[in-house]
C-alpha cells in the first residue's frame, strides 16, 4: 500500500483519523503521522506508526517529514492569532508536499469559503484551496461544517440561564460530529480515488438555533428561549458578559454567516465517501447531556 500521511496528528482530528486508519486495517508502517511535538505521539510510534516532526512555520522541516508519502492529509492549523499566518503555513505545506513527490492532498476546509463568507478566517481556507488547485496535485477538499462540539461554547450558558441570545435570526446550520469529520478524513486519505473533488461534510439536518434549543431542551429537560437580537445588541451583551473585545468580530461573523445562509446546506457527500450516515445532532446532545448541564466556565451570555 502507498504511504498515507496525516499532519497535525497530535490534534484531536488528526489523532482520531490515525486511530481510525489503524482500526480500518491500514498497516501501522504505511502511516506517517507528523506533529510539532513527536513526544505526544509515543503511543502511535510504539504501535509502529512512522512518527515524524513537522512544523509548517519551519518549511525546512517539511521535506524530510513528507518524504515517501503518496497521499497527505493536510489538517488546517489553529493559528488564528495573526491574520494571514495560517494561509502562509498551509502554502508552505502544499509546496513541500509537491516537492516531496506527494500525489494527492486531502484538506480540511469549511463550507462556502468564498468572498461571500462572513467567517473571519474564510480567506485562509479559500487561499489554501486555491494553492492546492494551483499545485497540479490531485485533491479531496473536505469542507467540514461546524463541529457539534462547538455548541459547548453556547449551550451550557443557555441551559443555565434559560436564554440563548443570537443574531442568527432563524438562519440554519448543519452541525456535524467531530468523529464523523475524522471518519471522512480517514476514508478520503485511504481511498484509491485519484480524481479531484470538493466535498462538503455536513450533518443530516440544517437547523435553526430555535430547533437546536428545542432538541437540547428535550435532551436535558431544561427549557431554552431563543432571543433574536441585532448584531449591535448581541455585541453589547457579549461585552457585558466578559467576552474579550478582540473575539467579537469572530463571534459576530459566525452569527452573520448563519443568518445569511452560508452554512445552510445538507449534502450526502459524507455518506458517499464513508458509506455511513452522519450522526444526528440529537444523539450528541443526549450523549453529552451531563457535560452540557455543567456550569459554564466563565458564566457567560
Ligand atoms: N469545523 C469546525 O467546527 C472546527 C472547529 C475547530 C477547529 N477547526 C479546524 O479543524 C482543525 C482540526 O481540528 P481539531 O479538532 O483537531 O483541532 P485541534 O485539536 O485544536 O488541533 C489543532 C491542529 O493544528 C495543528 N497545528 C498547529 N500549529 C501547527 C503548525 N505550526 N504546523 C503544523 N500543524 C500545526 C496541530 O498539530 P500538532 O499539534 O500535532 O503539531 C493540530 O493538528 C483545527 O486546527 C481548525 O483549523 C474546525
Tab-separated table of C-alpha atoms and ligand atoms in Angstrom:
chain	number	residue	atom	x	y	z
A	1	UNK	CA	0.000	0.000	0.000
A	2	UNK	CA	1.065	3.573	-0.604
A	3	UNK	CA	2.135	5.592	2.422
A	4	UNK	CA	-0.552	7.798	3.961
A	5	UNK	CA	0.491	10.895	5.889
A	6	UNK	CA	-1.543	12.864	8.439
A	7	UNK	CA	-0.237	16.274	9.536
A	8	UNK	CA	-1.133	17.710	12.938
A	9	UNK	CA	-1.546	14.159	14.166
A	10	UNK	CA	-1.489	15.074	17.847
A	11	UNK	CA	-4.532	17.334	17.400
A	12	UNK	CA	-7.993	15.947	18.103
A	13	UNK	CA	-8.920	15.405	14.443
A	14	UNK	CA	-5.518	14.087	13.407
A	15	UNK	CA	-5.317	11.630	16.302
A	16	UNK	CA	-8.836	10.333	15.642
A	17	UNK	CA	-8.103	9.960	11.928
A	18	UNK	CA	-4.910	7.958	12.535
A	19	UNK	CA	-6.728	5.799	15.091
A	20	UNK	CA	-9.474	5.125	12.522
A	21	UNK	CA	-6.944	4.273	9.798
A	22	UNK	CA	-5.431	1.662	12.121
A	23	UNK	CA	-8.870	0.369	13.116
A	24	UNK	CA	-9.779	0.089	9.425
A	25	UNK	CA	-6.812	-2.206	8.840
A	26	UNK	CA	-4.166	0.122	7.421
A	27	UNK	CA	-0.774	-1.264	8.467
A	28	UNK	CA	0.987	0.993	11.019
A	29	UNK	CA	4.086	1.048	8.811
A	30	UNK	CA	2.032	2.550	5.980
A	31	UNK	CA	1.061	5.548	8.119
A	32	UNK	CA	3.238	8.612	8.618
A	33	UNK	CA	1.995	10.853	11.453
A	34	UNK	CA	3.561	14.302	11.648
A	35	UNK	CA	3.313	16.735	14.533
A	36	UNK	CA	5.237	19.636	16.014
A	37	UNK	CA	5.864	17.521	19.095
A	38	UNK	CA	6.553	13.820	18.381
A	39	UNK	CA	6.705	13.058	22.119
A	40	UNK	CA	2.913	13.444	22.130
A	41	UNK	CA	2.609	10.504	19.723
A	42	UNK	CA	4.775	7.970	21.579
A	43	UNK	CA	1.732	5.669	21.734
A	44	UNK	CA	1.409	5.630	17.930
A	45	UNK	CA	5.184	5.183	17.484
A	46	UNK	CA	5.019	2.186	19.821
A	47	UNK	CA	2.410	0.665	17.512
A	48	UNK	CA	4.752	1.018	14.524
A	49	UNK	CA	3.383	4.259	13.030
A	50	UNK	CA	6.154	6.368	11.462
A	51	UNK	CA	6.011	9.480	13.679
A	52	UNK	CA	7.930	12.497	12.374
A	53	UNK	CA	8.413	16.148	13.358
A	54	UNK	CA	6.847	18.758	11.079
A	55	UNK	CA	6.075	22.404	11.749
A	56	UNK	CA	4.502	24.457	8.943
A	57	UNK	CA	6.235	27.527	10.417
A	58	UNK	CA	9.536	25.822	9.640
A	59	UNK	CA	9.323	24.906	5.926
A	60	UNK	CA	12.817	23.390	6.077
A	61	UNK	CA	11.448	20.680	8.390
A	62	UNK	CA	8.883	19.570	5.857
A	63	UNK	CA	10.905	17.887	3.114
A	64	UNK	CA	12.210	15.147	5.423
A	65	UNK	CA	8.833	14.943	7.159
A	66	UNK	CA	6.877	14.397	3.942
A	67	UNK	CA	9.414	12.152	2.144
A	68	UNK	CA	7.910	8.914	0.866
A	69	UNK	CA	4.252	9.903	1.364
A	70	UNK	CA	1.884	9.306	-1.554
A	71	UNK	CA	-1.315	10.755	-0.076
A	72	UNK	CA	-1.225	13.524	2.518
A	73	UNK	CA	-3.969	14.826	4.811
A	74	UNK	CA	-3.270	18.497	5.454
A	75	UNK	CA	-5.149	19.411	8.626
A	76	UNK	CA	-5.768	23.138	8.861
A	77	UNK	CA	-3.905	24.609	11.824
A	78	UNK	CA	-5.373	26.565	14.711
A	79	UNK	CA	-3.090	29.582	14.110
A	80	UNK	CA	-5.741	32.304	14.079
A	81	UNK	CA	-3.836	34.839	16.197
A	82	UNK	CA	-2.100	36.654	13.309
A	83	UNK	CA	-4.137	37.280	10.125
A	84	UNK	CA	-2.549	35.527	7.144
A	85	UNK	CA	-0.297	33.299	9.264
A	86	UNK	CA	-2.370	30.186	8.740
A	87	UNK	CA	-2.558	30.630	4.971
A	88	UNK	CA	1.226	31.012	4.851
A	89	UNK	CA	1.601	27.807	6.885
A	90	UNK	CA	-0.717	25.905	4.570
A	91	UNK	CA	1.006	27.239	1.441
A	92	UNK	CA	4.334	26.026	2.847
A	93	UNK	CA	2.806	22.584	3.421
A	94	UNK	CA	1.376	22.388	-0.114
A	95	UNK	CA	4.703	23.447	-1.658
A	96	UNK	CA	6.590	20.913	0.446
A	97	UNK	CA	4.126	18.150	-0.434
A	98	UNK	CA	4.616	18.789	-4.121
A	99	UNK	CA	8.412	18.927	-3.779
A	100	UNK	CA	8.396	15.667	-1.797
A	101	UNK	CA	6.507	13.821	-4.547
A	102	UNK	CA	3.123	13.574	-2.793
A	103	UNK	CA	0.439	12.724	-5.371
A	104	UNK	CA	-2.836	13.587	-3.606
A	105	UNK	CA	-3.758	16.082	-0.870
A	106	UNK	CA	-6.774	15.848	1.416
A	107	UNK	CA	-7.513	19.196	3.069
A	108	UNK	CA	-9.888	20.222	5.884
A	109	UNK	CA	-11.671	23.367	4.693
A	110	UNK	CA	-15.041	24.940	5.595
A	111	UNK	CA	-18.422	25.233	3.790
A	112	UNK	CA	-18.725	28.087	1.292
A	113	UNK	CA	-15.352	29.752	1.941
A	114	UNK	CA	-15.851	32.200	-0.947
A	115	UNK	CA	-15.760	36.008	-0.671
A	116	UNK	CA	-19.412	35.982	0.448
A	117	UNK	CA	-18.431	34.242	3.710
A	118	UNK	CA	-18.684	36.294	6.907
A	119	UNK	CA	-16.306	33.977	8.748
A	120	UNK	CA	-13.181	35.944	9.651
A	121	UNK	CA	-10.843	33.118	8.707
A	122	UNK	CA	-12.595	32.069	5.474
A	123	UNK	CA	-9.774	33.670	3.396
A	124	UNK	CA	-7.316	31.127	4.877
A	125	UNK	CA	-9.404	28.248	3.585
A	126	UNK	CA	-10.146	29.927	0.256
A	127	UNK	CA	-6.444	30.678	-0.269
A	128	UNK	CA	-5.408	27.161	0.712
A	129	UNK	CA	-7.937	25.608	-1.659
A	130	UNK	CA	-6.541	27.849	-4.414
A	131	UNK	CA	-2.950	26.847	-3.576
A	132	UNK	CA	-3.865	23.160	-3.706
A	133	UNK	CA	-5.650	23.548	-7.051
A	134	UNK	CA	-2.696	25.508	-8.453
A	135	UNK	CA	-0.198	22.867	-7.289
A	136	UNK	CA	-1.228	20.437	-10.026
A	137	UNK	CA	-1.640	17.627	-7.459
A	138	UNK	CA	-4.963	15.813	-7.249
A	139	UNK	CA	-7.023	16.591	-4.176
A	140	UNK	CA	-10.001	15.905	-1.973
A	141	UNK	CA	-11.123	19.089	-0.267
A	142	UNK	CA	-13.328	18.314	2.718
A	143	UNK	CA	-15.366	21.372	3.596
A	144	UNK	CA	-16.213	20.407	7.165
A	145	UNK	CA	-19.279	22.016	8.678
A	146	UNK	CA	-19.223	23.275	12.272
A	147	UNK	CA	-18.419	20.560	14.819
A	148	UNK	CA	-21.250	19.655	17.229
A	149	UNK	CA	-18.640	20.199	19.936
A	150	UNK	CA	-18.648	23.961	19.198
A	151	UNK	CA	-22.040	24.045	20.933
A	152	UNK	CA	-20.158	23.745	24.218
A	153	UNK	CA	-19.376	27.444	23.717
A	154	UNK	CA	-23.052	28.478	23.861
A	155	UNK	CA	-25.396	25.770	25.142
A	156	UNK	CA	-24.122	25.415	28.739
A	157	UNK	CA	-24.817	29.096	29.497
A	158	UNK	CA	-28.112	28.968	27.572
A	159	UNK	CA	-29.203	25.955	29.595
A	160	UNK	CA	-28.177	27.638	32.824
A	161	UNK	CA	-29.909	30.969	32.158
A	162	UNK	CA	-32.767	29.603	30.047
A	163	UNK	CA	-31.938	32.193	27.374
A	164	UNK	CA	-29.913	31.877	24.159
A	165	UNK	CA	-29.086	35.255	22.657
A	166	UNK	CA	-28.325	35.264	18.955
A	167	UNK	CA	-28.420	37.427	15.850
A	168	UNK	CA	-28.816	34.449	13.511
A	169	UNK	CA	-32.487	35.400	13.102
A	170	UNK	CA	-33.707	31.968	12.046
A	171	UNK	CA	-30.646	31.098	9.913
A	172	UNK	CA	-29.650	27.458	9.800
A	173	UNK	CA	-26.513	25.407	10.283
A	174	UNK	CA	-25.900	21.683	9.676
A	175	UNK	CA	-23.657	20.765	12.619
A	176	UNK	CA	-21.568	17.605	12.188
A	177	UNK	CA	-19.968	15.256	14.721
A	178	UNK	CA	-16.195	15.653	15.117
A	179	UNK	CA	-15.825	11.878	14.875
A	180	UNK	CA	-17.650	11.957	11.525
A	181	UNK	CA	-15.132	14.524	10.229
A	182	UNK	CA	-12.336	12.193	11.363
A	183	UNK	CA	-14.015	9.263	9.583
A	184	UNK	CA	-14.330	11.319	6.401
A	185	UNK	CA	-10.671	12.314	6.582
A	186	UNK	CA	-9.546	8.712	7.104
A	187	UNK	CA	-11.770	7.487	4.241
A	188	UNK	CA	-10.579	10.150	1.802
A	189	UNK	CA	-6.945	9.501	2.664
A	190	UNK	CA	-7.132	5.708	2.391
A	191	UNK	CA	-9.200	5.819	-0.808
A	192	UNK	CA	-7.584	4.944	-4.123
A	193	UNK	CA	-9.601	7.714	-5.781
A	194	UNK	CA	-7.203	9.931	-7.701
A	195	UNK	CA	-9.731	12.372	-9.124
A	196	UNK	CA	-10.037	15.859	-7.651
A	197	UNK	CA	-13.157	16.651	-5.627
A	198	UNK	CA	-14.575	19.314	-3.340
A	199	UNK	CA	-16.898	17.649	-0.820
A	200	UNK	CA	-18.953	19.346	1.888
A	201	UNK	CA	-19.279	17.349	5.097
A	202	UNK	CA	-22.495	18.159	6.926
A	203	UNK	CA	-24.718	16.556	9.491
A	204	UNK	CA	-28.074	15.135	8.366
A	205	UNK	CA	-30.130	18.253	9.152
A	206	UNK	CA	-29.716	22.000	8.853
A	207	UNK	CA	-31.262	23.518	11.989
A	208	UNK	CA	-32.109	26.966	13.302
A	209	UNK	CA	-30.994	27.887	16.809
A	210	UNK	CA	-34.634	27.554	17.934
A	211	UNK	CA	-34.693	23.983	16.618
A	212	UNK	CA	-31.345	23.221	18.279
A	213	UNK	CA	-32.634	24.739	21.533
A	214	UNK	CA	-35.719	22.501	21.354
A	215	UNK	CA	-33.531	19.417	20.877
A	216	UNK	CA	-31.261	20.494	23.750
A	217	UNK	CA	-34.308	21.037	25.987
A	218	UNK	CA	-35.644	17.616	25.095
A	219	UNK	CA	-32.254	16.032	25.894
A	220	UNK	CA	-31.760	17.842	29.206
A	221	UNK	CA	-35.270	18.589	30.424
A	222	UNK	CA	-34.410	22.309	30.717
A	223	UNK	CA	-36.157	24.991	28.652
A	224	UNK	CA	-34.258	27.464	26.472
A	225	UNK	CA	-35.803	30.582	24.993
A	226	UNK	CA	-34.028	31.820	21.865
A	227	UNK	CA	-33.891	35.616	21.810
A	228	UNK	CA	-33.072	37.261	18.499
A	229	UNK	CA	-31.062	40.472	18.708
A	230	UNK	CA	-29.286	42.736	16.281
A	231	UNK	CA	-25.503	42.329	15.952
A	232	UNK	CA	-25.008	45.535	17.964
A	233	UNK	CA	-27.273	44.366	20.773
A	234	UNK	CA	-25.553	40.978	20.816
A	235	UNK	CA	-22.109	42.623	20.914
A	236	UNK	CA	-23.181	44.759	23.901
A	237	UNK	CA	-24.462	41.679	25.712
A	238	UNK	CA	-21.286	39.751	24.976
A	239	UNK	CA	-19.115	42.595	26.269
A	240	UNK	CA	-21.230	42.830	29.428
A	241	UNK	CA	-20.786	39.070	29.887
A	242	UNK	CA	-16.997	39.467	29.711
A	243	UNK	CA	-16.279	38.291	26.167
A	244	UNK	CA	-12.953	39.932	25.201
A	245	UNK	CA	-13.379	42.694	22.616
A	246	UNK	CA	-10.969	41.066	20.132
A	247	UNK	CA	-13.239	37.980	19.976
A	248	UNK	CA	-16.307	39.959	18.883
A	249	UNK	CA	-15.653	40.139	15.101
A	250	UNK	CA	-15.036	36.372	15.084
A	251	UNK	CA	-18.188	35.573	17.068
A	252	UNK	CA	-20.435	38.056	15.259
A	253	UNK	CA	-19.062	36.793	11.937
A	254	UNK	CA	-20.354	33.314	12.755
A	255	UNK	CA	-23.798	34.737	13.621
A	256	UNK	CA	-23.897	36.729	10.361
A	257	UNK	CA	-22.735	33.761	8.309
A	258	UNK	CA	-25.552	31.607	9.712
A	259	UNK	CA	-28.093	34.432	9.310
A	260	UNK	CA	-27.129	34.897	5.657
A	261	UNK	CA	-27.453	31.178	4.922
A	262	UNK	CA	-23.830	30.373	4.062
A	263	UNK	CA	-23.886	27.352	6.410
A	264	UNK	CA	-27.401	26.288	5.430
A	265	UNK	CA	-26.624	23.216	3.352
A	266	UNK	CA	-27.020	19.479	3.758
A	267	UNK	CA	-25.164	17.170	1.388
A	268	UNK	CA	-24.830	13.414	1.007
A	269	UNK	CA	-21.066	13.733	0.471
A	270	UNK	CA	-20.288	12.152	3.853
A	271	UNK	CA	-22.351	9.069	3.036
A	272	UNK	CA	-20.861	8.786	-0.459
A	273	UNK	CA	-17.344	8.951	0.980
A	274	UNK	CA	-17.743	6.702	4.021
A	275	UNK	CA	-20.785	4.556	3.198
A	276	UNK	CA	-22.322	5.645	6.518
A	277	UNK	CA	-24.960	8.168	7.540
A	278	UNK	CA	-23.698	11.141	9.565
A	279	UNK	CA	-24.906	11.018	13.144
A	280	UNK	CA	-27.752	13.369	14.107
A	281	UNK	CA	-27.195	16.292	16.471
A	282	UNK	CA	-29.804	14.830	18.798
A	283	UNK	CA	-27.501	11.869	19.575
A	284	UNK	CA	-24.692	14.254	20.517
A	285	UNK	CA	-26.975	16.257	22.803
A	286	UNK	CA	-28.253	13.140	24.559
A	287	UNK	CA	-24.741	11.654	24.932
A	288	UNK	CA	-23.371	14.943	26.318
A	289	UNK	CA	-26.337	15.898	28.474
A	290	UNK	CA	-24.394	15.966	31.771
A	291	UNK	CA	-21.474	17.966	30.359
A	292	UNK	CA	-23.859	20.483	28.773
A	293	UNK	CA	-25.651	20.913	32.086
A	294	UNK	CA	-22.399	21.512	33.976
A	295	UNK	CA	-21.974	25.198	34.832
A	296	UNK	CA	-20.219	27.158	32.064
A	297	UNK	CA	-16.626	28.073	32.916
A	298	UNK	CA	-16.962	31.830	32.803
A	299	UNK	CA	-20.676	32.444	33.409
A	300	UNK	CA	-21.453	33.824	30.015
A	301	UNK	CA	-24.018	35.132	27.689
B	1	LIG	N1	-15.278	22.717	11.711
B	1	LIG	C1	-15.152	23.195	12.929
B	1	LIG	O1	-16.135	23.424	13.654
B	1	LIG	C2	-13.801	23.438	13.507
B	1	LIG	C3	-13.684	23.761	14.868
B	1	LIG	C4	-12.416	23.955	15.380
B	1	LIG	C5	-11.300	23.828	14.563
B	1	LIG	N2	-11.456	23.510	13.252
B	1	LIG	C6	-10.287	23.353	12.347
B	1	LIG	O2	-10.022	21.964	12.243
B	1	LIG	C7	-8.659	21.707	12.617
B	1	LIG	C8	-8.556	20.372	13.297
B	1	LIG	O3	-9.463	20.345	14.390
B	1	LIG	P1	-9.034	19.705	15.787
B	1	LIG	O4	-10.298	19.425	16.483
B	1	LIG	O5	-8.046	18.603	15.579
B	1	LIG	O6	-8.271	20.932	16.478
B	1	LIG	P2	-7.025	20.916	17.476
B	1	LIG	O7	-7.040	19.682	18.330
B	1	LIG	O8	-7.029	22.242	18.161
B	1	LIG	O9	-5.760	20.806	16.537
B	1	LIG	C9	-5.019	21.895	16.091
B	1	LIG	C10	-4.180	21.391	14.945
B	1	LIG	O10	-3.316	22.392	14.417
B	1	LIG	C11	-2.051	21.788	14.157
B	1	LIG	N3	-1.031	22.829	14.101
B	1	LIG	C12	-0.970	23.974	14.836
B	1	LIG	N4	0.127	24.683	14.501
B	1	LIG	C13	0.787	23.960	13.552
B	1	LIG	C14	1.994	24.165	12.808
B	1	LIG	N5	2.753	25.260	13.005
B	1	LIG	N6	2.361	23.211	11.905
B	1	LIG	C15	1.608	22.106	11.711
B	1	LIG	N7	0.446	21.859	12.380
B	1	LIG	C16	0.057	22.778	13.284
B	1	LIG	C17	-1.895	20.847	15.329
B	1	LIG	O11	-0.894	19.893	15.079
B	1	LIG	P3	0.204	19.368	16.151
B	1	LIG	O12	-0.146	19.957	17.497
B	1	LIG	O13	0.117	17.877	16.133
B	1	LIG	O14	1.512	19.854	15.621
B	1	LIG	C18	-3.287	20.227	15.358
B	1	LIG	O15	-3.473	19.242	14.384
B	1	LIG	C19	-8.266	22.904	13.501
B	1	LIG	O16	-6.891	23.069	13.510
B	1	LIG	C20	-9.028	24.031	12.823
B	1	LIG	O17	-8.322	24.502	11.683
B	1	LIG	C21	-12.672	23.303	12.708
